[in-house]
């Protein structure tokens, strides 16, 4: 029987490999997602190129080889299908050793492998490997943290005590993360809706100037009985099984910022999941795949007040959050500043000859909303409605 080649990739490049294959109309599957040959045939019949990742299986067999014989029988049933086998590079030699009658060589995937000199130097085209792949706050040097501080002060109005506390904690996080003593920076923001909690996470993400979306999980959209399965995926064979919202979004993002909205609506299983995640800095999805979140910032938000926070969340979880802050409505002065900035940004994008006169008309129309509205989303809506009315009145 003809033996096959197994292709290797560097762990740091898996997300890029997964995304590239998706864009190319191909699919990458963990071996745990392939129950039988018929399953593969369904993909092949749809004209998809398939790569099957053996990493999880080999890592398990390195610990316990009791199922080696059965797994080899299984591999022989699918090996002749027109697919390609891939594996994380550090497991390739063991795969060749265990399955020498199936695989005779390994070959690097050149676009998804870090060469030796890059590993030794920690440099990839002038950037560290992590910087080239996932943008994280831990990659920022002193001037980078200063630039983030300026960005937040420019784009987040009010909440000055919190912003200062966050930057100080970020400096501490950078130091202790570098020696393996602090895996994930966690922030819990309390307060009513529409006062800037979500905006804070968005602005940290915007600071990195990337095209991918912010990773956002909203527990207000989850059903309570299946929250954890919806979050990290349910085992194969379960009705309605899927890969989980968090793993899917992690694979598509290149910024180490996660926003968890309406966290108070999660259940006990989810609380326990995040308790472990904040301690370990990683989690394992329903397919046995490990997601390393070392260096990430996770921002939790809730509409709870400080008193409700202490009764709703268990004490062991509350103690895991690095920063806990209650947001309050902005002052009239801050709302005026916020309104002026938003108005200036919107008008700058409009095709209007006399922008100054247009702005003055809008300001006159909506000047009183800073006294009647605290919700920034509602202020934005009123502002946009006023601009729309004025735009149509200015049209010839």
mmCIF file of C-alpha atoms in Angstrom, residues 42-381:
data_model
loop_
_atom_site.group_PDB
_atom_site.id
_atom_site.type_symbol
_atom_site.label_atom_id
_atom_site.label_comp_id
_atom_site.label_asym_id
_atom_site.label_seq_id
_atom_site.Cartn_x
_atom_site.Cartn_y
_atom_site.Cartn_z
ATOM 1 C CA UNK A 42 -19.834 14.408 1.642
ATOM 2 C CA UNK A 43 -17.293 17.237 1.620
ATOM 3 C CA UNK A 44 -15.484 15.844 -1.425
ATOM 4 C CA UNK A 45 -18.769 15.498 -3.336
ATOM 5 C CA UNK A 46 -19.407 19.203 -2.693
ATOM 6 C CA UNK A 47 -16.123 20.019 -4.394
ATOM 7 C CA UNK A 48 -14.295 21.032 -1.214
ATOM 8 C CA UNK A 49 -10.605 20.427 -0.600
ATOM 9 C CA UNK A 50 -10.234 18.859 2.834
ATOM 10 C CA UNK A 51 -7.340 18.895 5.298
ATOM 11 C CA UNK A 52 -7.620 16.692 8.383
ATOM 12 C CA UNK A 53 -5.618 17.720 11.452
ATOM 13 C CA UNK A 54 -4.216 14.795 13.483
ATOM 14 C CA UNK A 55 -2.771 16.903 16.308
ATOM 15 C CA UNK A 56 -5.363 16.076 18.974
ATOM 16 C CA UNK A 57 -5.169 12.343 18.252
ATOM 17 C CA UNK A 58 -1.370 12.159 18.362
ATOM 18 C CA UNK A 59 -1.176 14.215 21.555
ATOM 19 C CA UNK A 60 -3.605 11.755 23.172
ATOM 20 C CA UNK A 61 -1.752 8.679 21.890
ATOM 21 C CA UNK A 62 1.493 10.026 23.321
ATOM 22 C CA UNK A 63 -0.108 9.742 26.758
ATOM 23 C CA UNK A 64 -2.029 6.510 26.286
ATOM 24 C CA UNK A 65 -1.486 4.095 23.396
ATOM 25 C CA UNK A 66 -4.209 1.615 24.344
ATOM 26 C CA UNK A 67 -6.336 2.743 21.394
ATOM 27 C CA UNK A 68 -3.432 2.812 18.903
ATOM 28 C CA UNK A 69 -4.529 -0.348 17.079
ATOM 29 C CA UNK A 70 -8.141 0.799 16.703
ATOM 30 C CA UNK A 71 -7.069 4.240 15.538
ATOM 31 C CA UNK A 72 -4.735 2.756 12.924
ATOM 32 C CA UNK A 73 -7.603 0.635 11.598
ATOM 33 C CA UNK A 74 -9.731 3.772 11.413
ATOM 34 C CA UNK A 75 -7.027 5.751 9.594
ATOM 35 C CA UNK A 76 -6.731 3.009 6.990
ATOM 36 C CA UNK A 77 -10.428 3.461 6.156
ATOM 37 C CA UNK A 78 -10.019 7.148 5.299
ATOM 38 C CA UNK A 79 -6.430 7.452 4.110
ATOM 39 C CA UNK A 80 -7.235 6.730 0.463
ATOM 40 C CA UNK A 81 -9.826 9.507 0.278
ATOM 41 C CA UNK A 82 -8.546 12.573 -1.590
ATOM 42 C CA UNK A 83 -7.620 14.563 1.492
ATOM 43 C CA UNK A 84 -4.438 15.937 3.006
ATOM 44 C CA UNK A 85 -3.315 15.203 6.559
ATOM 45 C CA UNK A 86 -1.794 18.023 8.603
ATOM 46 C CA UNK A 87 -0.339 18.212 12.088
ATOM 47 C CA UNK A 88 1.298 20.689 14.443
ATOM 48 C CA UNK A 89 5.017 20.379 13.719
ATOM 49 C CA UNK A 90 6.118 19.204 17.170
ATOM 50 C CA UNK A 91 3.926 16.083 16.834
ATOM 51 C CA UNK A 92 5.038 15.132 13.309
ATOM 52 C CA UNK A 93 7.919 12.858 14.321
ATOM 53 C CA UNK A 94 5.685 10.934 16.725
ATOM 54 C CA UNK A 95 3.010 10.522 14.035
ATOM 55 C CA UNK A 96 5.588 9.043 11.645
ATOM 56 C CA UNK A 97 6.771 6.700 14.389
ATOM 57 C CA UNK A 98 3.307 5.499 15.413
ATOM 58 C CA UNK A 99 1.924 5.142 11.890
ATOM 59 C CA UNK A 100 4.966 4.173 9.815
ATOM 60 C CA UNK A 101 2.842 1.960 7.562
ATOM 61 C CA UNK A 102 0.597 4.916 6.694
ATOM 62 C CA UNK A 103 2.982 7.913 6.595
ATOM 63 C CA UNK A 104 6.545 7.861 5.294
ATOM 64 C CA UNK A 105 7.524 11.538 5.450
ATOM 65 C CA UNK A 106 6.571 14.965 6.730
ATOM 66 C CA UNK A 107 6.717 18.201 4.774
ATOM 67 C CA UNK A 108 6.432 21.761 6.050
ATOM 68 C CA UNK A 109 3.675 24.063 4.860
ATOM 69 C CA UNK A 110 5.989 26.976 4.009
ATOM 70 C CA UNK A 111 3.505 29.794 4.564
ATOM 71 C CA UNK A 112 2.517 28.425 7.972
ATOM 72 C CA UNK A 113 5.854 27.427 9.509
ATOM 73 C CA UNK A 114 8.288 29.494 11.531
ATOM 74 C CA UNK A 115 11.856 28.695 10.588
ATOM 75 C CA UNK A 116 14.604 28.125 13.116
ATOM 76 C CA UNK A 117 16.209 31.558 12.860
ATOM 77 C CA UNK A 118 12.855 33.268 13.412
ATOM 78 C CA UNK A 119 12.252 31.217 16.554
ATOM 79 C CA UNK A 120 15.732 31.963 17.924
ATOM 80 C CA UNK A 121 15.513 35.675 17.181
ATOM 81 C CA UNK A 122 11.832 35.952 18.117
ATOM 82 C CA UNK A 123 11.587 38.121 15.022
ATOM 83 C CA UNK A 124 9.444 37.951 11.897
ATOM 84 C CA UNK A 125 9.914 40.771 9.394
ATOM 85 C CA UNK A 126 10.748 43.134 12.216
ATOM 86 C CA UNK A 127 7.922 41.940 14.474
ATOM 87 C CA UNK A 128 7.762 39.227 17.078
ATOM 88 C CA UNK A 129 5.868 36.122 16.020
ATOM 89 C CA UNK A 130 2.939 37.041 18.282
ATOM 90 C CA UNK A 131 2.834 40.626 17.003
ATOM 91 C CA UNK A 132 2.680 39.404 13.412
ATOM 92 C CA UNK A 133 -0.277 37.145 14.193
ATOM 93 C CA UNK A 134 -2.276 38.361 17.192
ATOM 94 C CA UNK A 135 -2.119 41.985 18.291
ATOM 95 C CA UNK A 136 -2.012 42.057 22.099
ATOM 96 C CA UNK A 137 -1.542 44.728 24.733
ATOM 97 C CA UNK A 138 1.407 42.693 26.051
ATOM 98 C CA UNK A 139 3.260 43.468 22.803
ATOM 99 C CA UNK A 140 3.181 47.191 23.613
ATOM 100 C CA UNK A 141 6.333 48.858 24.887
ATOM 101 C CA UNK A 142 6.290 51.969 27.079
ATOM 102 C CA UNK A 143 5.578 54.315 24.181
ATOM 103 C CA UNK A 144 2.854 51.955 22.951
ATOM 104 C CA UNK A 145 1.101 52.050 26.319
ATOM 105 C CA UNK A 146 1.372 55.845 26.287
ATOM 106 C CA UNK A 147 -0.198 55.927 22.819
ATOM 107 C CA UNK A 148 -3.033 53.668 23.999
ATOM 108 C CA UNK A 149 -3.540 55.968 26.990
ATOM 109 C CA UNK A 150 -3.815 58.981 24.673
ATOM 110 C CA UNK A 151 -6.164 57.089 22.347
ATOM 111 C CA UNK A 152 -8.526 56.205 25.200
ATOM 112 C CA UNK A 153 -8.494 59.739 26.610
ATOM 113 C CA UNK A 154 -9.262 61.155 23.167
ATOM 114 C CA UNK A 155 -12.032 58.740 22.242
ATOM 115 C CA UNK A 156 -13.615 57.829 25.594
ATOM 116 C CA UNK A 157 -15.227 60.825 27.279
ATOM 117 C CA UNK A 158 -15.445 60.772 31.070
ATOM 118 C CA UNK A 159 -14.687 57.821 33.389
ATOM 119 C CA UNK A 160 -11.235 59.306 34.054
ATOM 120 C CA UNK A 161 -10.529 57.432 37.289
ATOM 121 C CA UNK A 162 -11.229 54.140 35.574
ATOM 122 C CA UNK A 163 -9.052 54.978 32.548
ATOM 123 C CA UNK A 164 -6.145 55.839 34.834
ATOM 124 C CA UNK A 165 -6.617 52.644 36.842
ATOM 125 C CA UNK A 166 -6.739 50.581 33.651
ATOM 126 C CA UNK A 167 -3.447 51.965 32.311
ATOM 127 C CA UNK A 168 -1.709 51.339 35.646
ATOM 128 C CA UNK A 169 -3.034 47.775 35.770
ATOM 129 C CA UNK A 170 -1.990 47.277 32.149
ATOM 130 C CA UNK A 171 1.600 48.186 33.040
ATOM 131 C CA UNK A 172 1.549 45.628 35.854
ATOM 132 C CA UNK A 173 -0.003 43.037 33.533
ATOM 133 C CA UNK A 174 2.764 43.542 30.963
ATOM 134 C CA UNK A 175 5.451 42.919 33.583
ATOM 135 C CA UNK A 176 3.949 39.844 35.205
ATOM 136 C CA UNK A 177 2.652 38.327 31.977
ATOM 137 C CA UNK A 178 6.226 38.370 30.650
ATOM 138 C CA UNK A 179 7.334 36.061 33.488
ATOM 139 C CA UNK A 180 4.298 33.788 33.289
ATOM 140 C CA UNK A 181 2.630 35.094 36.442
ATOM 141 C CA UNK A 182 -0.459 36.759 34.938
ATOM 142 C CA UNK A 183 -2.139 35.093 31.972
ATOM 143 C CA UNK A 184 -5.240 37.184 31.216
ATOM 144 C CA UNK A 185 -6.161 40.750 32.146
ATOM 145 C CA UNK A 186 -9.823 40.812 33.194
ATOM 146 C CA UNK A 187 -11.986 43.911 33.554
ATOM 147 C CA UNK A 188 -15.551 43.972 34.891
ATOM 148 C CA UNK A 189 -17.618 47.074 34.121
ATOM 149 C CA UNK A 190 -20.914 47.727 35.919
ATOM 150 C CA UNK A 191 -23.605 50.290 35.307
ATOM 151 C CA UNK A 192 -26.713 51.113 33.281
ATOM 152 C CA UNK A 193 -26.923 50.645 29.534
ATOM 153 C CA UNK A 194 -25.584 53.240 27.129
ATOM 154 C CA UNK A 195 -22.922 54.991 29.216
ATOM 155 C CA UNK A 196 -19.731 53.749 27.530
ATOM 156 C CA UNK A 197 -18.925 50.257 28.858
ATOM 157 C CA UNK A 198 -19.002 48.518 25.476
ATOM 158 C CA UNK A 199 -17.366 51.525 23.828
ATOM 159 C CA UNK A 200 -14.300 51.027 26.006
ATOM 160 C CA UNK A 201 -13.652 47.548 24.572
ATOM 161 C CA UNK A 202 -14.259 48.800 21.037
ATOM 162 C CA UNK A 203 -11.738 51.615 21.403
ATOM 163 C CA UNK A 204 -8.963 49.305 22.643
ATOM 164 C CA UNK A 205 -9.676 47.131 19.605
ATOM 165 C CA UNK A 206 -9.715 50.185 17.308
ATOM 166 C CA UNK A 207 -6.325 51.255 18.660
ATOM 167 C CA UNK A 208 -4.692 48.308 16.880
ATOM 168 C CA UNK A 209 -6.058 49.509 13.522
ATOM 169 C CA UNK A 210 -7.071 46.133 12.090
ATOM 170 C CA UNK A 211 -9.810 45.027 9.723
ATOM 171 C CA UNK A 212 -11.134 42.090 11.751
ATOM 172 C CA UNK A 213 -14.115 42.503 14.062
ATOM 173 C CA UNK A 214 -13.975 42.714 17.824
ATOM 174 C CA UNK A 215 -14.663 39.357 19.486
ATOM 175 C CA UNK A 216 -18.007 39.966 21.183
ATOM 176 C CA UNK A 217 -20.129 37.464 23.104
ATOM 177 C CA UNK A 218 -23.552 38.617 24.343
ATOM 178 C CA UNK A 219 -25.165 36.344 26.906
ATOM 179 C CA UNK A 220 -28.440 38.172 26.407
ATOM 180 C CA UNK A 221 -28.760 36.122 23.210
ATOM 181 C CA UNK A 222 -28.172 32.741 24.881
ATOM 182 C CA UNK A 223 -30.709 30.290 26.254
ATOM 183 C CA UNK A 224 -29.861 29.527 29.853
ATOM 184 C CA UNK A 225 -29.906 25.724 29.558
ATOM 185 C CA UNK A 226 -27.319 25.504 26.765
ATOM 186 C CA UNK A 227 -25.135 28.547 27.439
ATOM 187 C CA UNK A 228 -21.843 26.690 27.818
ATOM 188 C CA UNK A 229 -22.448 24.534 24.731
ATOM 189 C CA UNK A 230 -23.310 27.652 22.735
ATOM 190 C CA UNK A 231 -20.132 29.296 23.994
ATOM 191 C CA UNK A 232 -17.500 26.583 23.435
ATOM 192 C CA UNK A 233 -19.375 24.002 21.349
ATOM 193 C CA UNK A 234 -21.235 20.789 22.060
ATOM 194 C CA UNK A 235 -19.834 17.278 21.566
ATOM 195 C CA UNK A 236 -20.271 15.690 18.141
ATOM 196 C CA UNK A 237 -23.348 13.518 17.948
ATOM 197 C CA UNK A 238 -25.487 15.860 20.042
ATOM 198 C CA UNK A 239 -28.527 17.312 18.315
ATOM 199 C CA UNK A 240 -27.681 20.803 17.120
ATOM 200 C CA UNK A 241 -23.978 20.405 17.881
ATOM 201 C CA UNK A 242 -21.640 23.148 16.679
ATOM 202 C CA UNK A 243 -18.134 24.475 17.233
ATOM 203 C CA UNK A 244 -19.120 27.204 19.701
ATOM 204 C CA UNK A 245 -19.293 30.968 19.240
ATOM 205 C CA UNK A 246 -16.095 31.785 21.139
ATOM 206 C CA UNK A 247 -13.776 29.378 19.228
ATOM 207 C CA UNK A 248 -15.246 30.500 15.887
ATOM 208 C CA UNK A 249 -14.682 34.168 16.621
ATOM 209 C CA UNK A 250 -11.195 33.597 18.035
ATOM 210 C CA UNK A 251 -10.161 31.910 14.794
ATOM 211 C CA UNK A 252 -11.355 34.901 12.768
ATOM 212 C CA UNK A 253 -9.816 37.690 14.846
ATOM 213 C CA UNK A 254 -6.245 38.963 15.053
ATOM 214 C CA UNK A 255 -6.620 41.146 18.151
ATOM 215 C CA UNK A 256 -6.390 39.813 21.701
ATOM 216 C CA UNK A 257 -9.425 41.686 23.027
ATOM 217 C CA UNK A 258 -12.665 39.915 24.008
ATOM 218 C CA UNK A 259 -15.910 41.644 25.021
ATOM 219 C CA UNK A 260 -18.393 39.672 27.132
ATOM 220 C CA UNK A 261 -21.704 41.565 27.273
ATOM 221 C CA UNK A 262 -24.566 41.041 29.748
ATOM 222 C CA UNK A 263 -22.485 38.576 31.745
ATOM 223 C CA UNK A 264 -25.009 38.542 34.578
ATOM 224 C CA UNK A 265 -27.322 36.500 32.311
ATOM 225 C CA UNK A 266 -24.871 33.584 32.146
ATOM 226 C CA UNK A 267 -25.431 30.486 34.268
ATOM 227 C CA UNK A 268 -23.338 28.635 36.850
ATOM 228 C CA UNK A 269 -21.573 26.449 34.267
ATOM 229 C CA UNK A 270 -20.433 29.536 32.376
ATOM 230 C CA UNK A 271 -19.287 31.189 35.614
ATOM 231 C CA UNK A 272 -17.183 28.100 36.382
ATOM 232 C CA UNK A 273 -15.798 28.092 32.836
ATOM 233 C CA UNK A 274 -14.534 31.672 33.150
ATOM 234 C CA UNK A 275 -13.255 31.019 36.661
ATOM 235 C CA UNK A 276 -10.918 28.392 35.208
ATOM 236 C CA UNK A 277 -10.116 30.416 32.083
ATOM 237 C CA UNK A 278 -8.997 33.461 34.060
ATOM 238 C CA UNK A 279 -6.747 31.235 36.168
ATOM 239 C CA UNK A 280 -5.249 29.052 33.426
ATOM 240 C CA UNK A 281 -5.260 31.489 30.502
ATOM 241 C CA UNK A 282 -6.609 28.840 28.150
ATOM 242 C CA UNK A 283 -9.622 26.620 27.537
ATOM 243 C CA UNK A 284 -10.454 23.419 25.706
ATOM 244 C CA UNK A 285 -13.422 23.334 23.354
ATOM 245 C CA UNK A 286 -15.832 20.439 22.827
ATOM 246 C CA UNK A 287 -13.483 18.885 20.240
ATOM 247 C CA UNK A 288 -10.543 18.724 22.612
ATOM 248 C CA UNK A 289 -8.741 21.662 20.956
ATOM 249 C CA UNK A 290 -6.870 24.026 23.264
ATOM 250 C CA UNK A 291 -7.206 27.800 22.792
ATOM 251 C CA UNK A 292 -4.392 29.772 24.403
ATOM 252 C CA UNK A 293 -5.509 33.251 25.515
ATOM 253 C CA UNK A 294 -2.259 34.230 27.187
ATOM 254 C CA UNK A 295 -1.854 38.002 26.876
ATOM 255 C CA UNK A 296 -5.530 38.667 26.087
ATOM 256 C CA UNK A 297 -7.736 41.301 27.712
ATOM 257 C CA UNK A 298 -11.280 40.149 28.527
ATOM 258 C CA UNK A 299 -13.790 42.897 29.279
ATOM 259 C CA UNK A 300 -17.003 41.813 30.991
ATOM 260 C CA UNK A 301 -19.972 44.175 31.127
ATOM 261 C CA UNK A 302 -23.179 44.067 33.108
ATOM 262 C CA UNK A 303 -26.147 46.332 33.790
ATOM 263 C CA UNK A 304 -25.928 45.399 37.471
ATOM 264 C CA UNK A 305 -25.061 47.957 40.116
ATOM 265 C CA UNK A 306 -22.341 47.333 42.682
ATOM 266 C CA UNK A 307 -24.702 45.830 45.272
ATOM 267 C CA UNK A 308 -26.354 43.422 42.816
ATOM 268 C CA UNK A 309 -22.916 42.428 41.509
ATOM 269 C CA UNK A 310 -21.927 41.030 44.905
ATOM 270 C CA UNK A 311 -25.087 38.913 45.165
ATOM 271 C CA UNK A 312 -25.335 37.692 41.557
ATOM 272 C CA UNK A 313 -21.763 36.501 41.000
ATOM 273 C CA UNK A 314 -20.026 33.965 43.279
ATOM 274 C CA UNK A 315 -17.222 35.415 45.447
ATOM 275 C CA UNK A 316 -14.527 33.154 43.980
ATOM 276 C CA UNK A 317 -15.287 34.533 40.501
ATOM 277 C CA UNK A 318 -15.530 38.153 41.657
ATOM 278 C CA UNK A 319 -12.064 37.860 43.163
ATOM 279 C CA UNK A 320 -10.611 36.810 39.785
ATOM 280 C CA UNK A 321 -11.414 40.108 38.085
ATOM 281 C CA UNK A 322 -8.358 42.380 38.009
ATOM 282 C CA UNK A 323 -10.386 45.588 37.743
ATOM 283 C CA UNK A 324 -13.972 46.111 38.880
ATOM 284 C CA UNK A 325 -15.478 49.506 38.108
ATOM 285 C CA UNK A 326 -18.961 50.977 38.189
ATOM 286 C CA UNK A 327 -19.745 53.413 35.375
ATOM 287 C CA UNK A 328 -22.123 56.307 36.026
ATOM 288 C CA UNK A 329 -23.875 58.654 33.569
ATOM 289 C CA UNK A 330 -21.645 61.391 32.179
ATOM 290 C CA UNK A 331 -21.799 64.920 33.525
ATOM 291 C CA UNK A 332 -23.448 67.622 31.400
ATOM 292 C CA UNK A 333 -19.983 68.952 30.543
ATOM 293 C CA UNK A 334 -18.790 65.511 29.412
ATOM 294 C CA UNK A 335 -21.959 64.944 27.389
ATOM 295 C CA UNK A 336 -21.382 68.254 25.606
ATOM 296 C CA UNK A 337 -17.817 67.188 24.798
ATOM 297 C CA UNK A 338 -19.033 63.796 23.598
ATOM 298 C CA UNK A 339 -21.714 65.406 21.432
ATOM 299 C CA UNK A 340 -19.261 67.857 19.863
ATOM 300 C CA UNK A 341 -16.814 65.083 18.967
ATOM 301 C CA UNK A 342 -19.510 62.898 17.425
ATOM 302 C CA UNK A 343 -20.976 65.815 15.489
ATOM 303 C CA UNK A 344 -17.550 66.837 14.172
ATOM 304 C CA UNK A 345 -16.761 63.292 12.995
ATOM 305 C CA UNK A 346 -20.096 62.894 11.219
ATOM 306 C CA UNK A 347 -20.071 66.309 9.533
ATOM 307 C CA UNK A 348 -16.512 65.764 8.284
ATOM 308 C CA UNK A 349 -17.806 62.803 6.263
ATOM 309 C CA UNK A 350 -20.743 64.663 4.706
ATOM 310 C CA UNK A 351 -20.622 66.373 1.331
ATOM 311 C CA UNK A 352 -21.626 69.853 2.525
ATOM 312 C CA UNK A 353 -20.152 73.154 1.369
ATOM 313 C CA UNK A 354 -20.742 75.252 4.488
ATOM 314 C CA UNK A 355 -19.977 72.752 7.251
ATOM 315 C CA UNK A 356 -19.667 75.456 9.903
ATOM 316 C CA UNK A 357 -23.196 76.778 9.329
ATOM 317 C CA UNK A 358 -24.558 73.241 9.202
ATOM 318 C CA UNK A 359 -22.922 72.377 12.526
ATOM 319 C CA UNK A 360 -24.293 75.506 14.189
ATOM 320 C CA UNK A 361 -27.836 74.626 13.095
ATOM 321 C CA UNK A 362 -27.522 71.092 14.477
ATOM 322 C CA UNK A 363 -26.033 72.306 17.764
ATOM 323 C CA UNK A 364 -28.889 74.763 18.204
ATOM 324 C CA UNK A 365 -31.510 72.080 17.546
ATOM 325 C CA UNK A 366 -30.169 69.472 19.961
ATOM 326 C CA UNK A 367 -28.564 71.659 22.634
ATOM 327 C CA UNK A 368 -30.987 70.531 25.352
ATOM 328 C CA UNK A 369 -30.512 66.759 25.033
ATOM 329 C CA UNK A 370 -27.488 66.818 27.365
ATOM 330 C CA UNK A 371 -29.921 67.728 30.161
ATOM 331 C CA UNK A 372 -32.591 65.157 29.311
ATOM 332 C CA UNK A 373 -30.607 62.134 28.102
ATOM 333 C CA UNK A 374 -27.967 59.972 29.796
ATOM 334 C CA UNK A 375 -27.919 57.075 27.338
ATOM 335 C CA UNK A 376 -25.198 57.729 24.743
ATOM 336 C CA UNK A 377 -26.914 55.475 22.207
ATOM 337 C CA UNK A 378 -30.053 57.601 22.489
ATOM 338 C CA UNK A 379 -27.976 60.771 22.143
ATOM 339 C CA UNK A 380 -26.406 59.327 18.993
ATOM 340 C CA UNK A 381 -29.838 58.479 17.601
#
